Amino acid sequence: YFMLKEIAEQPKAVADTLLGRTDGSGSLTLDEVRIPANVLREVGKVVIVACGTAFHAGLIAKYAIEHWTRVPCEVELASEFRYRDPILDQQTLVVAISQSGETMDTLMALRHAREQGAKVLAICNTNGSTIPRESDAVLYTHAGPEVAVASTKAFLTQLVACYLVALYLGQVRGTKYADEIRAVVRDLGSIAGAVERVLETMEPVRELARSLAEKNTVLFLGRHVGYPVALEGALKLKELAYMHAEGFAAGELKHGPIALIEEDLPVVVVVPSPRGRSVLHDKIVSNIQEIRARGARTIVVAEEGDDAVVPYADHLIRVPVTPTLLQPLVATVPLQVFACELATARGNEVDQPRNLAKSVTVE
Ligand code: M6R
């Protein structure tokens, strides 16, 4: 399958997206971002518009943008954006994320934003496509062509590009010190190797996926940046395995979704690093206990060395230790493999799932 090939290409894609984006001193040099520094210094709000998997990249980017720049950031489905009459002005930076650069909903959203005077920066994988052509600036992801309908390497490189944009904003606005930026860029540089290590340990994940081929439902839970990862895991499973799959913020469990838990229901839980906000980690561990006590079969994605989850994990998927904000770059990968293998076990056409097109050029 192209999808398997593209999953395997992720270490290189991530490394390529970082290539040439710093100068000798480690400062970011995003030459393609032709929006002048003085305009970026005046930005009062960032609005991210995107669809599907690219939208999930935007949800994760919000955490980094707000944390590193202290600029408020909204993330909106491109298909909803212009219909609610969003508040935009010349101080708004709209970031349009799209692999294909041809998604009509995203294109219409950015056209609307530009009509209102906002500046638009595209994050795109396809050179010369319509979305970058119609934007004020573009940061290309260098994932290489993505053929499989289910987006994988494009997603990881969109995340890298979003982190670069967030750091660049921090650099020009002076909210991040040069040494802090260098440290994050160094961490990003080690992600390719971390993804490689994840890929080397996927056999138990494939085995688990095959064992769940007869199930009807899989739920995904996450907190903080793990929440959009849960949404992405669920989307992959829907589009490839044609199963009922839903992602929830783990904190929402007791507000409704916990009623869905029944005996032997597979629930994938993306656990934040215990070295980050430990309160989040503790809370998700108690979420795992709650669902397990109600019969769920827990599939826990947790970083190496996180022993607190071990007693409550029916299946444990280890990912390398990363800084908290970068965890989605490694935690998403097992969920891609899981969906691909489960779809294969169900006899589905992985690269061309039913009813879906690679690029959605109608609204
Ligand atoms: O080309 P785009 O990134 O604009 O596409 C957006 C979505 O259509 C796309 O991510 C879709 O959700 C994928 N099939 C998900 O795997």
Tab-separated table of C-alpha atoms and ligand atoms in Angstrom:
chain	number	residue	atom	x	y	z
A	1	TYR	CA	0.000	0.000	0.000
A	2	PHE	CA	1.031	3.587	-0.577
A	3	MET	CA	-0.146	4.264	2.964
A	4	LEU	CA	2.413	1.843	4.451
A	5	LYS	CA	5.114	3.392	2.319
A	6	GLU	CA	4.101	6.878	3.395
A	7	ILE	CA	3.995	5.909	7.086
A	8	ALA	CA	7.527	4.549	6.688
A	9	GLU	CA	8.684	7.738	4.960
A	10	GLN	CA	7.786	9.904	7.945
A	11	PRO	CA	11.253	10.165	9.517
A	12	LYS	CA	12.649	11.528	6.252
A	13	ALA	CA	9.627	13.773	5.647
A	14	VAL	CA	9.974	15.336	9.095
A	15	ALA	CA	13.719	15.865	8.595
A	16	ASP	CA	13.155	17.376	5.127
A	17	THR	CA	10.596	19.843	6.470
A	18	LEU	CA	13.189	21.110	8.958
A	19	LEU	CA	15.953	21.333	6.372
A	20	GLY	CA	17.401	24.783	5.700
A	21	ARG	CA	15.113	26.571	8.109
A	22	THR	CA	17.788	27.857	10.468
A	23	ASP	CA	20.937	29.915	9.934
A	24	GLY	CA	24.377	29.130	11.336
A	25	SER	CA	23.460	30.646	14.711
A	26	GLY	CA	20.293	28.551	15.048
A	27	SER	CA	17.860	31.429	14.337
A	28	LEU	CA	14.903	30.595	12.148
A	29	THR	CA	15.082	31.862	8.580
A	30	LEU	CA	11.705	31.176	7.032
A	31	ASP	CA	12.453	32.954	3.761
A	32	GLU	CA	9.188	31.885	2.156
A	33	VAL	CA	7.230	33.709	4.867
A	34	ARG	CA	7.217	36.982	3.012
A	35	ILE	CA	5.034	38.704	5.597
A	36	PRO	CA	7.345	41.428	6.988
A	37	ALA	CA	8.496	41.145	10.598
A	38	ASN	CA	6.833	44.452	11.526
A	39	VAL	CA	3.465	43.069	10.359
A	40	LEU	CA	3.987	39.863	12.349
A	41	ARG	CA	4.876	41.931	15.419
A	42	GLU	CA	1.473	43.640	15.182
A	43	VAL	CA	-0.529	40.399	14.891
A	44	GLY	CA	-3.214	40.362	17.580
A	45	LYS	CA	-4.794	37.011	16.814
A	46	VAL	CA	-3.984	33.860	14.869
A	47	VAL	CA	-6.817	31.948	13.215
A	48	ILE	CA	-6.106	28.505	11.787
A	49	VAL	CA	-8.454	27.114	9.127
A	50	ALA	CA	-8.261	23.586	7.753
A	51	CYS	CA	-10.232	20.381	7.181
A	52	GLY	CA	-9.923	16.791	8.370
A	53	THR	CA	-6.447	15.732	9.378
A	54	ALA	CA	-5.039	19.198	8.641
A	55	PHE	CA	-7.597	20.580	11.115
A	56	HIS	CA	-6.208	18.227	13.761
A	57	ALA	CA	-2.714	19.581	13.054
A	58	GLY	CA	-4.167	23.051	13.638
A	59	LEU	CA	-5.693	22.006	16.975
A	60	ILE	CA	-2.254	20.883	18.147
A	61	ALA	CA	-0.578	24.014	16.760
A	62	LYS	CA	-2.819	26.173	18.950
A	63	TYR	CA	-1.096	24.858	22.096
A	64	ALA	CA	2.355	25.742	20.735
A	65	ILE	CA	1.362	29.113	19.303
A	66	GLU	CA	-0.315	30.326	22.482
A	67	HIS	CA	2.392	28.896	24.748
A	68	TRP	CA	5.337	30.274	22.783
A	69	THR	CA	3.934	33.588	21.562
A	70	ARG	CA	1.136	34.464	24.014
A	71	VAL	CA	-0.966	35.449	20.968
A	72	PRO	CA	-4.538	34.125	21.122
A	73	CYS	CA	-5.158	31.414	18.549
A	74	GLU	CA	-8.463	30.068	17.244
A	75	VAL	CA	-8.783	26.921	15.165
A	76	GLU	CA	-11.779	26.509	12.933
A	77	LEU	CA	-13.064	23.995	10.436
A	78	ALA	CA	-12.681	25.750	7.106
A	79	SER	CA	-16.176	24.654	6.076
A	80	GLU	CA	-17.704	26.534	9.025
A	81	PHE	CA	-15.470	29.574	8.996
A	82	ARG	CA	-17.022	32.141	6.691
A	83	TYR	CA	-20.609	31.290	7.578
A	84	ARG	CA	-20.325	32.601	11.124
A	85	ASP	CA	-19.056	36.012	10.004
A	86	PRO	CA	-15.723	35.730	11.853
A	87	ILE	CA	-14.100	38.840	13.320
A	88	LEU	CA	-11.030	39.527	11.189
A	89	ASP	CA	-8.904	42.589	10.578
A	90	GLN	CA	-5.435	43.599	9.411
A	91	GLN	CA	-3.971	42.400	12.702
A	92	THR	CA	-5.287	38.873	12.158
A	93	LEU	CA	-2.948	36.224	10.824
A	94	VAL	CA	-4.884	33.406	9.194
A	95	VAL	CA	-2.980	30.144	8.777
A	96	ALA	CA	-4.503	27.837	6.156
A	97	ILE	CA	-3.234	24.261	6.402
A	98	SER	CA	-3.689	21.933	3.441
A	99	GLN	CA	-1.770	18.981	2.054
A	100	SER	CA	-3.172	19.247	-1.444
A	101	GLY	CA	-3.539	23.017	-1.587
A	102	GLU	CA	-6.783	22.470	-3.489
A	103	THR	CA	-9.363	21.857	-0.746
A	104	MET	CA	-12.276	24.084	-1.695
A	105	ASP	CA	-13.506	24.720	1.856
A	106	THR	CA	-10.057	25.940	2.913
A	107	LEU	CA	-9.684	28.019	-0.231
A	108	MET	CA	-13.036	29.741	0.305
A	109	ALA	CA	-12.122	30.423	3.944
A	110	LEU	CA	-8.849	32.095	3.011
A	111	ARG	CA	-10.495	34.136	0.265
A	112	HIS	CA	-12.990	35.388	2.839
A	113	ALA	CA	-10.168	36.217	5.276
A	114	ARG	CA	-8.238	38.195	2.678
A	115	GLU	CA	-11.366	40.127	1.678
A	116	GLN	CA	-11.587	41.227	5.331
A	117	GLY	CA	-7.972	42.469	5.241
A	118	ALA	CA	-6.357	39.589	7.161
A	119	LYS	CA	-2.958	38.268	6.124
A	120	VAL	CA	-2.948	34.604	5.093
A	121	LEU	CA	-0.061	32.199	5.524
A	122	ALA	CA	-0.497	28.802	3.870
A	123	ILE	CA	1.115	25.623	5.171
A	124	CYS	CA	1.006	23.335	2.181
A	125	ASN	CA	2.627	20.230	0.689
A	126	THR	CA	1.924	20.833	-2.990
A	127	ASN	CA	4.092	23.338	-4.792
A	128	GLY	CA	2.253	25.894	-6.849
A	129	SER	CA	-1.234	24.714	-5.858
A	130	THR	CA	-4.136	27.140	-5.527
A	131	ILE	CA	-4.076	27.747	-1.740
A	132	PRO	CA	-0.442	28.930	-1.605
A	133	ARG	CA	-0.915	30.907	-4.815
A	134	GLU	CA	-3.809	32.812	-3.283
A	135	SER	CA	-2.110	33.366	0.104
A	136	ASP	CA	0.185	36.200	1.165
A	137	ALA	CA	2.911	33.713	2.045
A	138	VAL	CA	3.542	29.993	2.201
A	139	LEU	CA	5.595	27.592	4.234
A	140	TYR	CA	5.925	24.366	2.283
A	141	THR	CA	6.038	21.041	4.049
A	142	HIS	CA	8.485	18.793	2.256
A	143	ALA	CA	6.689	15.491	2.752
A	144	GLY	CA	6.895	14.530	-0.923
A	145	PRO	CA	3.808	13.402	-2.834
A	146	GLU	CA	1.156	11.778	-0.638
A	147	VAL	CA	-0.885	9.299	-2.666
A	148	ALA	CA	-2.936	7.344	-0.109
A	149	VAL	CA	-6.236	9.036	0.697
A	150	ALA	CA	-5.507	8.775	4.420
A	151	SER	CA	-3.081	11.499	5.348
A	152	THR	CA	-0.022	10.393	7.335
A	153	LYS	CA	3.313	11.979	6.476
A	154	ALA	CA	1.556	15.193	5.484
A	155	PHE	CA	0.132	15.404	9.018
A	156	LEU	CA	3.489	15.010	10.750
A	157	THR	CA	5.117	17.591	8.498
A	158	GLN	CA	2.186	19.996	8.987
A	159	LEU	CA	2.884	19.764	12.706
A	160	VAL	CA	6.565	20.501	12.171
A	161	ALA	CA	5.686	23.481	9.950
A	162	CYS	CA	3.216	24.769	12.560
A	163	TYR	CA	5.880	24.527	15.278
A	164	LEU	CA	8.283	26.453	13.021
A	165	VAL	CA	5.677	29.170	12.438
A	166	ALA	CA	4.985	29.390	16.178
A	167	LEU	CA	8.704	29.676	16.964
A	168	TYR	CA	9.205	32.222	14.191
A	169	LEU	CA	6.409	34.345	15.605
A	170	GLY	CA	8.074	34.033	19.022
A	171	GLN	CA	11.397	35.056	17.460
A	172	VAL	CA	10.166	38.183	15.672
A	173	ARG	CA	7.963	39.239	18.578
A	174	GLY	CA	10.674	38.582	21.150
A	175	THR	CA	8.543	36.266	23.297
A	176	LYS	CA	11.102	33.473	22.927
A	177	TYR	CA	14.815	33.843	23.617
A	178	ALA	CA	17.230	32.698	20.920
A	179	ASP	CA	18.551	29.867	23.108
A	180	GLU	CA	14.995	28.648	23.784
A	181	ILE	CA	14.297	28.584	20.050
A	182	ARG	CA	17.524	26.686	19.423
A	183	ALA	CA	16.544	24.136	22.083
A	184	VAL	CA	13.140	23.457	20.492
A	185	VAL	CA	14.667	23.252	17.010
A	186	ARG	CA	17.160	20.745	18.422
A	187	ASP	CA	14.285	18.735	19.905
A	188	LEU	CA	12.492	18.840	16.548
A	189	GLY	CA	15.705	17.608	14.942
A	190	SER	CA	15.639	14.482	17.101
A	191	ILE	CA	12.040	13.616	16.159
A	192	ALA	CA	12.972	11.818	12.919
A	193	GLY	CA	15.013	9.314	14.946
A	194	ALA	CA	12.217	8.963	17.499
A	195	VAL	CA	9.655	8.207	14.763
A	196	GLU	CA	12.100	5.678	13.326
A	197	ARG	CA	12.224	3.944	16.715
A	198	VAL	CA	8.407	3.894	16.929
A	199	LEU	CA	8.221	2.289	13.490
A	200	GLU	CA	10.640	-0.442	14.552
A	201	THR	CA	8.356	-1.532	17.401
A	202	MET	CA	5.010	-1.768	15.581
A	203	GLU	CA	4.562	-5.546	15.316
A	204	PRO	CA	2.545	-5.852	18.584
A	205	VAL	CA	0.340	-2.957	17.397
A	206	ARG	CA	-0.357	-4.786	14.128
A	207	GLU	CA	-1.129	-7.971	16.020
A	208	LEU	CA	-3.504	-6.090	18.316
A	209	ALA	CA	-5.222	-4.431	15.343
A	210	ARG	CA	-5.797	-7.803	13.668
A	211	SER	CA	-7.321	-9.159	16.877
A	212	LEU	CA	-9.886	-6.338	16.871
A	213	ALA	CA	-11.047	-6.813	13.276
A	214	GLU	CA	-14.489	-8.025	14.355
A	215	LYS	CA	-15.206	-5.107	16.693
A	216	ASN	CA	-17.747	-2.424	15.819
A	217	THR	CA	-16.508	0.467	17.915
A	218	VAL	CA	-13.202	1.855	19.144
A	219	LEU	CA	-12.969	4.961	21.321
A	220	PHE	CA	-9.964	7.272	21.655
A	221	LEU	CA	-9.198	9.504	24.622
A	222	GLY	CA	-6.573	12.180	25.114
A	223	ARG	CA	-5.821	15.312	27.068
A	224	HIS	CA	-3.995	18.511	26.116
A	225	VAL	CA	-2.127	17.892	22.806
A	226	GLY	CA	-3.127	14.242	23.124
A	227	TYR	CA	-6.749	15.198	22.539
A	228	PRO	CA	-6.309	16.102	18.842
A	229	VAL	CA	-4.150	12.963	18.532
A	230	ALA	CA	-7.170	10.996	19.776
A	231	LEU	CA	-9.360	12.742	17.174
A	232	GLU	CA	-6.842	11.888	14.470
A	233	GLY	CA	-6.652	8.239	15.563
A	234	ALA	CA	-10.438	8.021	15.360
A	235	LEU	CA	-10.576	9.700	11.945
A	236	LYS	CA	-8.028	7.252	10.534
A	237	LEU	CA	-10.059	4.316	11.787
A	238	LYS	CA	-13.334	5.696	10.396
A	239	GLU	CA	-11.998	6.374	6.952
A	240	LEU	CA	-9.986	3.166	6.587
A	241	ALA	CA	-11.730	0.513	8.678
A	242	TYR	CA	-15.297	1.915	8.310
A	243	MET	CA	-15.760	1.450	12.037
A	244	HIS	CA	-17.495	3.627	14.560
A	245	ALA	CA	-14.558	5.462	16.086
A	246	GLU	CA	-14.737	8.575	18.216
A	247	GLY	CA	-12.173	10.728	19.910
A	248	PHE	CA	-12.914	12.479	23.199
A	249	ALA	CA	-11.141	14.801	25.574
A	250	ALA	CA	-10.600	12.504	28.543
A	251	GLY	CA	-11.902	15.175	30.905
A	252	GLU	CA	-15.259	14.993	29.113
A	253	LEU	CA	-15.738	11.308	29.983
A	254	LYS	CA	-17.974	11.920	32.961
A	255	HIS	CA	-20.010	14.470	31.000
A	256	GLY	CA	-21.415	11.768	28.735
A	257	PRO	CA	-19.073	9.423	26.873
A	258	ILE	CA	-18.463	7.173	29.875
A	259	ALA	CA	-21.980	5.831	29.277
A	260	LEU	CA	-20.623	4.187	26.115
A	261	ILE	CA	-18.139	2.026	28.037
A	262	GLU	CA	-19.095	-1.623	28.120
A	263	GLU	CA	-17.413	-4.985	28.552
A	264	ASP	CA	-14.415	-5.454	26.247
A	265	LEU	CA	-14.861	-2.146	24.384
A	266	PRO	CA	-11.437	-1.150	23.025
A	267	VAL	CA	-10.435	2.314	24.239
A	268	VAL	CA	-7.171	3.866	23.097
A	269	VAL	CA	-5.797	6.364	25.597
A	270	VAL	CA	-3.047	8.828	24.658
A	271	VAL	CA	-1.210	9.613	27.892
A	272	PRO	CA	0.648	12.915	28.304
A	273	SER	CA	4.180	12.835	29.633
A	274	PRO	CA	4.417	12.628	33.442
A	275	ARG	CA	7.296	15.098	33.102
A	276	GLY	CA	4.965	17.757	31.653
A	277	ARG	CA	2.019	18.990	33.699
A	278	SER	CA	1.934	16.107	36.134
A	279	VAL	CA	-1.634	16.953	37.113
A	280	LEU	CA	-2.752	16.071	33.565
A	281	HIS	CA	-0.910	12.788	33.716
A	282	ASP	CA	-2.459	11.882	37.079
A	283	LYS	CA	-5.916	12.752	35.814
A	284	ILE	CA	-5.643	10.586	32.743
A	285	VAL	CA	-4.360	7.677	34.826
A	286	SER	CA	-7.517	7.921	36.910
A	287	ASN	CA	-9.579	8.130	33.680
A	288	ILE	CA	-7.970	4.851	32.599
A	289	GLN	CA	-8.854	3.300	35.956
A	290	GLU	CA	-12.461	4.528	35.630
A	291	ILE	CA	-13.035	3.017	32.196
A	292	ARG	CA	-11.242	-0.203	33.050
A	293	ALA	CA	-13.397	-0.640	36.134
A	294	ARG	CA	-16.372	-0.524	33.732
A	295	GLY	CA	-14.980	-3.260	31.526
A	296	ALA	CA	-13.117	-1.338	28.809
A	297	ARG	CA	-10.145	-2.996	27.160
A	298	THR	CA	-7.496	-0.292	27.591
A	299	ILE	CA	-4.918	0.330	24.885
A	300	VAL	CA	-2.510	2.812	26.394
A	301	VAL	CA	-0.056	4.945	24.419
A	302	ALA	CA	2.506	6.192	26.940
A	303	GLU	CA	6.085	7.340	26.892
A	304	GLU	CA	8.966	5.061	27.807
A	305	GLY	CA	9.522	4.931	31.551
A	306	ASP	CA	5.965	5.952	32.468
A	307	ASP	CA	5.322	3.114	34.906
A	308	ALA	CA	2.201	4.568	36.526
A	309	VAL	CA	0.049	3.352	33.618
A	310	VAL	CA	1.342	-0.221	33.612
A	311	PRO	CA	-1.180	-1.728	36.107
A	312	TYR	CA	-4.138	-0.368	34.118
A	313	ALA	CA	-3.026	-1.076	30.546
A	314	ASP	CA	-4.381	-4.199	28.876
A	315	HIS	CA	-2.139	-3.283	25.944
A	316	LEU	CA	0.750	-0.872	26.281
A	317	ILE	CA	2.202	0.988	23.313
A	318	ARG	CA	5.448	2.743	24.179
A	319	VAL	CA	6.600	5.930	22.469
A	320	PRO	CA	9.952	7.674	22.988
A	321	VAL	CA	10.318	10.466	25.506
A	322	THR	CA	9.764	13.868	23.867
A	323	PRO	CA	9.002	17.357	25.153
A	324	THR	CA	5.294	17.644	26.003
A	325	LEU	CA	4.312	19.783	23.012
A	326	LEU	CA	6.089	17.510	20.540
A	327	GLN	CA	4.533	14.255	21.744
A	328	PRO	CA	1.902	14.194	18.941
A	329	LEU	CA	4.744	13.661	16.449
A	330	VAL	CA	5.440	10.242	17.941
A	331	ALA	CA	2.060	9.323	19.497
A	332	THR	CA	0.165	9.588	16.183
A	333	VAL	CA	2.325	7.028	14.404
A	334	PRO	CA	1.076	3.859	16.203
A	335	LEU	CA	-2.503	5.007	15.573
A	336	GLN	CA	-1.813	5.247	11.828
A	337	VAL	CA	-0.331	1.731	11.831
A	338	PHE	CA	-3.256	0.470	13.933
A	339	ALA	CA	-5.863	1.835	11.483
A	340	CYS	CA	-4.001	0.603	8.421
A	341	GLU	CA	-3.647	-2.926	9.804
A	342	LEU	CA	-7.223	-3.104	11.069
A	343	ALA	CA	-8.537	-1.978	7.677
A	344	THR	CA	-6.392	-4.598	5.958
A	345	ALA	CA	-7.666	-7.289	8.324
A	346	ARG	CA	-11.228	-6.286	7.431
A	347	GLY	CA	-10.424	-6.651	3.746
A	348	ASN	CA	-10.778	-2.953	2.954
A	349	GLU	CA	-9.043	-1.055	0.212
A	350	VAL	CA	-6.528	0.938	2.255
A	351	ASP	CA	-5.311	3.460	-0.309
A	352	GLN	CA	-8.712	4.211	-1.813
A	353	PRO	CA	-11.330	3.977	0.954
A	354	ARG	CA	-14.924	3.986	-0.166
A	355	ASN	CA	-16.662	7.321	-0.754
A	356	LEU	CA	-13.491	9.376	-0.249
A	357	ALA	CA	-11.306	11.436	-2.568
A	358	LYS	CA	-7.721	12.506	-1.880
A	359	SER	CA	-8.501	16.106	-2.580
A	360	VAL	CA	-11.946	17.560	-1.945
A	361	THR	CA	-12.365	20.264	-4.558
A	362	VAL	CA	-16.057	20.940	-3.997
A	363	GLU	CA	-17.676	22.619	-0.986
B	1	M6R	O1	-5.504	18.397	1.210
B	1	M6R	P1	-6.016	18.835	2.565
B	1	M6R	O2	-4.977	18.736	3.622
B	1	M6R	O3	-6.616	20.207	2.525
B	1	M6R	O4	-7.162	17.824	2.908
B	1	M6R	C1	-7.930	17.974	4.072
B	1	M6R	C2	-8.738	16.732	4.353
B	1	M6R	O5	-9.605	16.454	3.302
B	1	M6R	C3	-7.822	15.511	4.600
B	1	M6R	O6	-6.913	15.734	5.634
B	1	M6R	C4	-8.676	14.272	4.937
B	1	M6R	O7	-9.306	14.445	6.165
B	1	M6R	C5	-7.791	13.026	4.936
B	1	M6R	N1	-8.374	12.010	4.102
B	1	M6R	C6	-7.591	12.440	6.290
B	1	M6R	O8	-6.796	11.306	6.280
